[in-house]
Amino acid sequence: MKSTKPYLLEAMYRWMTDSGCSPLIFARTDILGVIVPEGFAKDNHIVLDVEKDSVRHFKIEQHIVTFEAMFGDEIFKVRLPMPAILGIHTEENGMGLEFHEEDDQGSGTMSGVKGAAVEGSQSPNLHVL
C-alpha cells in the first residue's frame, strides 16, 4: 500500500490554511535528498513556514514536498522527501500532526489521536495535538 503521510500532510495543510492559520512543517535535514538553505537548521532539524503567502509553487506529492521561499534576501528551492517530514503544526496554537520515522517500505506511522484497538487487529496510534 501507499504511504498515508502525503495524504494526511495535504489534508492538514488544507485544514490549517482554510482555518486562517500558518502551517509549519518540521523536518529532518540529515535525510538523503533534503535541500534546505544552509544556516537555518539546528541539530539536523528545521521548521519551515509554508503559509500560502510565504511560499510559491508549493507541492505535496507522493514522495516529496517542494516549494520556493525567501531565506534572507534570496529565493531558495526547498526539497523535502517524505521520510524527512516529522510533522505539521499551526504557528498560532500548535495544533497539528506528527509522524514517526518511516520504515523501509515508507509506510510510516502517525502519533496523535489514540484509536481503540479492535481485538486481534492493530490500529494506528493517533492523537490530536
mmCIF file with all atom_site columns, N, CA, C and O in Angstrom, residues 74-105:
data_model
loop_
_atom_site.group_PDB
_atom_site.id
_atom_site.type_symbol
_atom_site.label_atom_id
_atom_site.label_alt_id
_atom_site.label_comp_id
_atom_site.label_asym_id
_atom_site.label_entity_id
_atom_site.label_seq_id
_atom_site.pdbx_PDB_ins_code
_atom_site.Cartn_x
_atom_site.Cartn_y
_atom_site.Cartn_z
_atom_site.occupancy
_atom_site.B_iso_or_equiv
_atom_site.pdbx_formal_charge
_atom_site.auth_seq_id
_atom_site.auth_comp_id
_atom_site.auth_asym_id
_atom_site.auth_atom_id
_atom_site.pdbx_PDB_model_num
ATOM 1   N N  . GLU A 1 74  ? 17.171 36.031 -0.558 1.00 0.00 ? 74  GLU A N  1
ATOM 2   C CA . GLU A 1 74  ? 17.211 35.180 -1.747 1.00 0.00 ? 74  GLU A CA 1
ATOM 3   C C  . GLU A 1 74  ? 16.079 34.163 -1.759 1.00 0.00 ? 74  GLU A C  1
ATOM 4   O O  . GLU A 1 74  ? 15.673 33.653 -0.719 1.00 0.00 ? 74  GLU A O  1
ATOM 5   N N  . ILE A 1 75  ? 15.613 33.857 -2.976 1.00 0.00 ? 75  ILE A N  1
ATOM 6   C CA . ILE A 1 75  ? 14.627 32.795 -3.152 1.00 0.00 ? 75  ILE A CA 1
ATOM 7   C C  . ILE A 1 75  ? 15.383 31.475 -3.191 1.00 0.00 ? 75  ILE A C  1
ATOM 8   O O  . ILE A 1 75  ? 16.408 31.346 -3.854 1.00 0.00 ? 75  ILE A O  1
ATOM 9   N N  . PHE A 1 76  ? 14.863 30.495 -2.452 1.00 0.00 ? 76  PHE A N  1
ATOM 10  C CA . PHE A 1 76  ? 15.525 29.199 -2.366 1.00 0.00 ? 76  PHE A CA 1
ATOM 11  C C  . PHE A 1 76  ? 14.510 28.103 -2.662 1.00 0.00 ? 76  PHE A C  1
ATOM 12  O O  . PHE A 1 76  ? 13.376 28.157 -2.196 1.00 0.00 ? 76  PHE A O  1
ATOM 13  N N  . LYS A 1 77  ? 14.924 27.107 -3.438 1.00 0.00 ? 77  LYS A N  1
ATOM 14  C CA . LYS A 1 77  ? 14.069 25.964 -3.747 1.00 0.00 ? 77  LYS A CA 1
ATOM 15  C C  . LYS A 1 77  ? 14.285 24.892 -2.687 1.00 0.00 ? 77  LYS A C  1
ATOM 16  O O  . LYS A 1 77  ? 15.373 24.348 -2.561 1.00 0.00 ? 77  LYS A O  1
ATOM 17  N N  . VAL A 1 78  ? 13.226 24.607 -1.932 1.00 0.00 ? 78  VAL A N  1
ATOM 18  C CA . VAL A 1 78  ? 13.281 23.624 -0.846 1.00 0.00 ? 78  VAL A CA 1
ATOM 19  C C  . VAL A 1 78  ? 12.753 22.292 -1.366 1.00 0.00 ? 78  VAL A C  1
ATOM 20  O O  . VAL A 1 78  ? 11.777 22.244 -2.112 1.00 0.00 ? 78  VAL A O  1
ATOM 21  N N  . ARG A 1 79  ? 13.410 21.223 -0.942 1.00 0.00 ? 79  ARG A N  1
ATOM 22  C CA . ARG A 1 79  ? 13.025 19.866 -1.336 1.00 0.00 ? 79  ARG A CA 1
ATOM 23  C C  . ARG A 1 79  ? 13.044 18.989 -0.098 1.00 0.00 ? 79  ARG A C  1
ATOM 24  O O  . ARG A 1 79  ? 14.082 18.871 0.567  1.00 0.00 ? 79  ARG A O  1
ATOM 25  N N  . LEU A 1 80  ? 11.885 18.386 0.229  1.00 0.00 ? 80  LEU A N  1
ATOM 26  C CA . LEU A 1 80  ? 11.774 17.534 1.412  1.00 0.00 ? 80  LEU A CA 1
ATOM 27  C C  . LEU A 1 80  ? 11.203 16.176 1.032  1.00 0.00 ? 80  LEU A C  1
ATOM 28  O O  . LEU A 1 80  ? 10.002 16.046 0.797  1.00 0.00 ? 80  LEU A O  1
ATOM 29  N N  . PRO A 1 81  ? 12.032 15.144 0.954  1.00 0.00 ? 81  PRO A N  1
ATOM 30  C CA . PRO A 1 81  ? 11.490 13.797 0.753  1.00 0.00 ? 81  PRO A CA 1
ATOM 31  C C  . PRO A 1 81  ? 10.594 13.438 1.946  1.00 0.00 ? 81  PRO A C  1
ATOM 32  O O  . PRO A 1 81  ? 10.843 13.877 3.071  1.00 0.00 ? 81  PRO A O  1
ATOM 33  N N  . MET A 1 82  ? 9.553  12.663 1.717  1.00 0.00 ? 82  MET A N  1
ATOM 34  C CA . MET A 1 82  ? 8.605  12.310 2.775  1.00 0.00 ? 82  MET A CA 1
ATOM 35  C C  . MET A 1 82  ? 9.265  11.746 4.032  1.00 0.00 ? 82  MET A C  1
ATOM 36  O O  . MET A 1 82  ? 8.850  12.085 5.142  1.00 0.00 ? 82  MET A O  1
ATOM 37  N N  . PRO A 1 83  ? 10.311 10.907 3.926  1.00 0.00 ? 83  PRO A N  1
ATOM 38  C CA . PRO A 1 83  ? 10.915 10.395 5.167  1.00 0.00 ? 83  PRO A CA 1
ATOM 39  C C  . PRO A 1 83  ? 11.489 11.494 6.064  1.00 0.00 ? 83  PRO A C  1
ATOM 40  O O  . PRO A 1 83  ? 11.657 11.289 7.260  1.00 0.00 ? 83  PRO A O  1
ATOM 41  N N  . ALA A 1 84  ? 11.769 12.664 5.507  1.00 0.00 ? 84  ALA A N  1
ATOM 42  C CA . ALA A 1 84  ? 12.336 13.756 6.292  1.00 0.00 ? 84  ALA A CA 1
ATOM 43  C C  . ALA A 1 84  ? 11.289 14.515 7.091  1.00 0.00 ? 84  ALA A C  1
ATOM 44  O O  . ALA A 1 84  ? 11.604 15.174 8.077  1.00 0.00 ? 84  ALA A O  1
ATOM 45  N N  . ILE A 1 85  ? 10.025 14.424 6.705  1.00 0.00 ? 85  ILE A N  1
ATOM 46  C CA . ILE A 1 85  ? 8.980  15.220 7.342  1.00 0.00 ? 85  ILE A CA 1
ATOM 47  C C  . ILE A 1 85  ? 8.524  14.554 8.631  1.00 0.00 ? 85  ILE A C  1
ATOM 48  O O  . ILE A 1 85  ? 8.091  13.403 8.638  1.00 0.00 ? 85  ILE A O  1
ATOM 49  N N  . LEU A 1 86  ? 8.641  15.314 9.729  1.00 0.00 ? 86  LEU A N  1
ATOM 50  C CA . LEU A 1 86  ? 8.316  14.803 11.056 1.00 0.00 ? 86  LEU A CA 1
ATOM 51  C C  . LEU A 1 86  ? 6.947  15.256 11.542 1.00 0.00 ? 86  LEU A C  1
ATOM 52  O O  . LEU A 1 86  ? 6.362  14.626 12.412 1.00 0.00 ? 86  LEU A O  1
ATOM 53  N N  . GLY A 1 87  ? 6.440  16.354 10.988 1.00 0.00 ? 87  GLY A N  1
ATOM 54  C CA . GLY A 1 87  ? 5.145  16.828 11.443 1.00 0.00 ? 87  GLY A CA 1
ATOM 55  C C  . GLY A 1 87  ? 4.754  18.128 10.798 1.00 0.00 ? 87  GLY A C  1
ATOM 56  O O  . GLY A 1 87  ? 5.537  18.772 10.105 1.00 0.00 ? 87  GLY A O  1
ATOM 57  N N  . ILE A 1 88  ? 3.495  18.514 11.028 1.00 0.00 ? 88  ILE A N  1
ATOM 58  C CA . ILE A 1 88  ? 2.962  19.795 10.579 1.00 0.00 ? 88  ILE A CA 1
ATOM 59  C C  . ILE A 1 88  ? 2.086  20.334 11.706 1.00 0.00 ? 88  ILE A C  1
ATOM 60  O O  . ILE A 1 88  ? 1.266  19.602 12.265 1.00 0.00 ? 88  ILE A O  1
ATOM 61  N N  . HIS A 1 89  ? 2.308  21.591 12.086 1.00 0.00 ? 89  HIS A N  1
ATOM 62  C CA . HIS A 1 89  ? 1.588  22.230 13.193 1.00 0.00 ? 89  HIS A CA 1
ATOM 63  C C  . HIS A 1 89  ? 1.272  23.667 12.821 1.00 0.00 ? 89  HIS A C  1
ATOM 64  O O  . HIS A 1 89  ? 1.959  24.257 11.996 1.00 0.00 ? 89  HIS A O  1
ATOM 65  N N  . THR A 1 90  ? 0.259  24.234 13.476 1.00 0.00 ? 90  THR A N  1
ATOM 66  C CA . THR A 1 90  ? -0.042 25.645 13.252 1.00 0.00 ? 90  THR A CA 1
ATOM 67  C C  . THR A 1 90  ? 0.844  26.499 14.143 1.00 0.00 ? 90  THR A C  1
ATOM 68  O O  . THR A 1 90  ? 1.168  26.122 15.264 1.00 0.00 ? 90  THR A O  1
ATOM 69  N N  . GLU A 1 91  ? 1.222  27.635 13.609 1.00 0.00 ? 91  GLU A N  1
ATOM 70  C CA . GLU A 1 91  ? 2.026  28.570 14.385 1.00 0.00 ? 91  GLU A CA 1
ATOM 71  C C  . GLU A 1 91  ? 1.207  29.178 15.525 1.00 0.00 ? 91  GLU A C  1
ATOM 72  O O  . GLU A 1 91  ? 1.714  29.403 16.620 1.00 0.00 ? 91  GLU A O  1
ATOM 73  N N  . GLU A 1 92  ? -0.077 29.393 15.269 1.00 0.00 ? 92  GLU A N  1
ATOM 74  C CA . GLU A 1 92  ? -0.925 30.095 16.218 1.00 0.00 ? 92  GLU A CA 1
ATOM 75  C C  . GLU A 1 92  ? -1.228 29.316 17.483 1.00 0.00 ? 92  GLU A C  1
ATOM 76  O O  . GLU A 1 92  ? -1.210 29.879 18.585 1.00 0.00 ? 92  GLU A O  1
ATOM 77  N N  . ASN A 1 93  ? -1.529 28.024 17.371 1.00 0.00 ? 93  ASN A N  1
ATOM 78  C CA . ASN A 1 93  ? -1.933 27.270 18.562 1.00 0.00 ? 93  ASN A CA 1
ATOM 79  C C  . ASN A 1 93  ? -1.262 25.896 18.689 1.00 0.00 ? 93  ASN A C  1
ATOM 80  O O  . ASN A 1 93  ? -1.582 25.139 19.591 1.00 0.00 ? 93  ASN A O  1
ATOM 81  N N  . GLY A 1 94  ? -0.372 25.557 17.779 1.00 0.00 ? 94  GLY A N  1
ATOM 82  C CA . GLY A 1 94  ? 0.373  24.306 17.878 1.00 0.00 ? 94  GLY A CA 1
ATOM 83  C C  . GLY A 1 94  ? -0.396 23.060 17.477 1.00 0.00 ? 94  GLY A C  1
ATOM 84  O O  . GLY A 1 94  ? 0.135  21.956 17.583 1.00 0.00 ? 94  GLY A O  1
ATOM 85  N N  . MET A 1 95  ? -1.642 23.217 17.028 1.00 0.00 ? 95  MET A N  1
ATOM 86  C CA . MET A 1 95  ? -2.409 22.036 16.609 1.00 0.00 ? 95  MET A CA 1
ATOM 87  C C  . MET A 1 95  ? -1.782 21.445 15.357 1.00 0.00 ? 95  MET A C  1
ATOM 88  O O  . MET A 1 95  ? -1.276 22.172 14.506 1.00 0.00 ? 95  MET A O  1
ATOM 89  N N  . GLY A 1 96  ? -1.816 20.128 15.244 1.00 0.00 ? 96  GLY A N  1
ATOM 90  C CA . GLY A 1 96  ? -1.232 19.508 14.073 1.00 0.00 ? 96  GLY A CA 1
ATOM 91  C C  . GLY A 1 96  ? -1.094 18.010 14.209 1.00 0.00 ? 96  GLY A C  1
ATOM 92  O O  . GLY A 1 96  ? -1.804 17.372 14.976 1.00 0.00 ? 96  GLY A O  1
ATOM 93  N N  . LEU A 1 97  ? -0.159 17.485 13.460 1.00 0.00 ? 97  LEU A N  1
ATOM 94  C CA . LEU A 1 97  ? 0.042  16.045 13.389 1.00 0.00 ? 97  LEU A CA 1
ATOM 95  C C  . LEU A 1 97  ? 1.528  15.759 13.300 1.00 0.00 ? 97  LEU A C  1
ATOM 96  O O  . LEU A 1 97  ? 2.257  16.429 12.576 1.00 0.00 ? 97  LEU A O  1
ATOM 97  N N  . GLU A 1 98  ? 1.977  14.754 14.046 1.00 0.00 ? 98  GLU A N  1
ATOM 98  C CA . GLU A 1 98  ? 3.378  14.317 13.996 1.00 0.00 ? 98  GLU A CA 1
ATOM 99  C C  . GLU A 1 98  ? 3.451  12.941 13.371 1.00 0.00 ? 98  GLU A C  1
ATOM 100 O O  . GLU A 1 98  ? 2.532  12.140 13.505 1.00 0.00 ? 98  GLU A O  1
ATOM 101 N N  . PHE A 1 99  ? 4.562  12.672 12.707 1.00 0.00 ? 99  PHE A N  1
ATOM 102 C CA . PHE A 1 99  ? 4.792  11.378 12.076 1.00 0.00 ? 99  PHE A CA 1
ATOM 103 C C  . PHE A 1 99  ? 6.017  10.735 12.700 1.00 0.00 ? 99  PHE A C  1
ATOM 104 O O  . PHE A 1 99  ? 7.008  11.400 12.978 1.00 0.00 ? 99  PHE A O  1
ATOM 105 N N  . HIS A 1 100 ? 5.944  9.410  12.907 1.00 0.00 ? 100 HIS A N  1
ATOM 106 C CA . HIS A 1 100 ? 7.108  8.656  13.371 1.00 0.00 ? 100 HIS A CA 1
ATOM 107 C C  . HIS A 1 100 ? 8.052  8.447  12.202 1.00 0.00 ? 100 HIS A C  1
ATOM 108 O O  . HIS A 1 100 ? 7.690  8.630  11.048 1.00 0.00 ? 100 HIS A O  1
ATOM 109 N N  . GLU A 1 101 ? 9.249  8.011  12.528 1.00 0.00 ? 101 GLU A N  1
ATOM 110 C CA . GLU A 1 101 ? 10.205 7.648  11.496 1.00 0.00 ? 101 GLU A CA 1
ATOM 111 C C  . GLU A 1 101 ? 9.577  6.611  10.586 1.00 0.00 ? 101 GLU A C  1
ATOM 112 O O  . GLU A 1 101 ? 8.838  5.746  11.044 1.00 0.00 ? 101 GLU A O  1
ATOM 113 N N  . GLU A 1 102 ? 9.861  6.685  9.302  1.00 0.00 ? 102 GLU A N  1
ATOM 114 C CA . GLU A 1 102 ? 9.280  5.730  8.367  1.00 0.00 ? 102 GLU A CA 1
ATOM 115 C C  . GLU A 1 102 ? 10.083 4.444  8.336  1.00 0.00 ? 102 GLU A C  1
ATOM 116 O O  . GLU A 1 102 ? 11.292 4.442  8.521  1.00 0.00 ? 102 GLU A O  1
ATOM 117 N N  . ASP A 1 103 ? 9.380  3.342  8.094  1.00 0.00 ? 103 ASP A N  1
ATOM 118 C CA . ASP A 1 103 ? 10.052 2.056  7.976  1.00 0.00 ? 103 ASP A CA 1
ATOM 119 C C  . ASP A 1 103 ? 10.596 1.895  6.549  1.00 0.00 ? 103 ASP A C  1
ATOM 120 O O  . ASP A 1 103 ? 10.490 2.794  5.733  1.00 0.00 ? 103 ASP A O  1
ATOM 121 N N  . ASP A 1 104 ? 11.183 0.769  6.241  1.00 0.00 ? 104 ASP A N  1
ATOM 122 C CA . ASP A 1 104 ? 11.813 0.547  4.942  1.00 0.00 ? 104 ASP A CA 1
ATOM 123 C C  . ASP A 1 104 ? 10.833 0.630  3.786  1.00 0.00 ? 104 ASP A C  1
ATOM 124 O O  . ASP A 1 104 ? 11.200 0.987  2.679  1.00 0.00 ? 104 ASP A O  1
ATOM 125 N N  . GLN A 1 105 ? 9.554  0.307  4.004  1.00 0.00 ? 105 GLN A N  1
ATOM 126 C CA . GLN A 1 105 ? 8.571  0.391  2.929  1.00 0.00 ? 105 GLN A CA 1
ATOM 127 C C  . GLN A 1 105 ? 8.045  1.810  2.766  1.00 0.00 ? 105 GLN A C  1
ATOM 128 O O  . GLN A 1 105 ? 7.328  2.094  1.826  1.00 0.00 ? 105 GLN A O  1
#
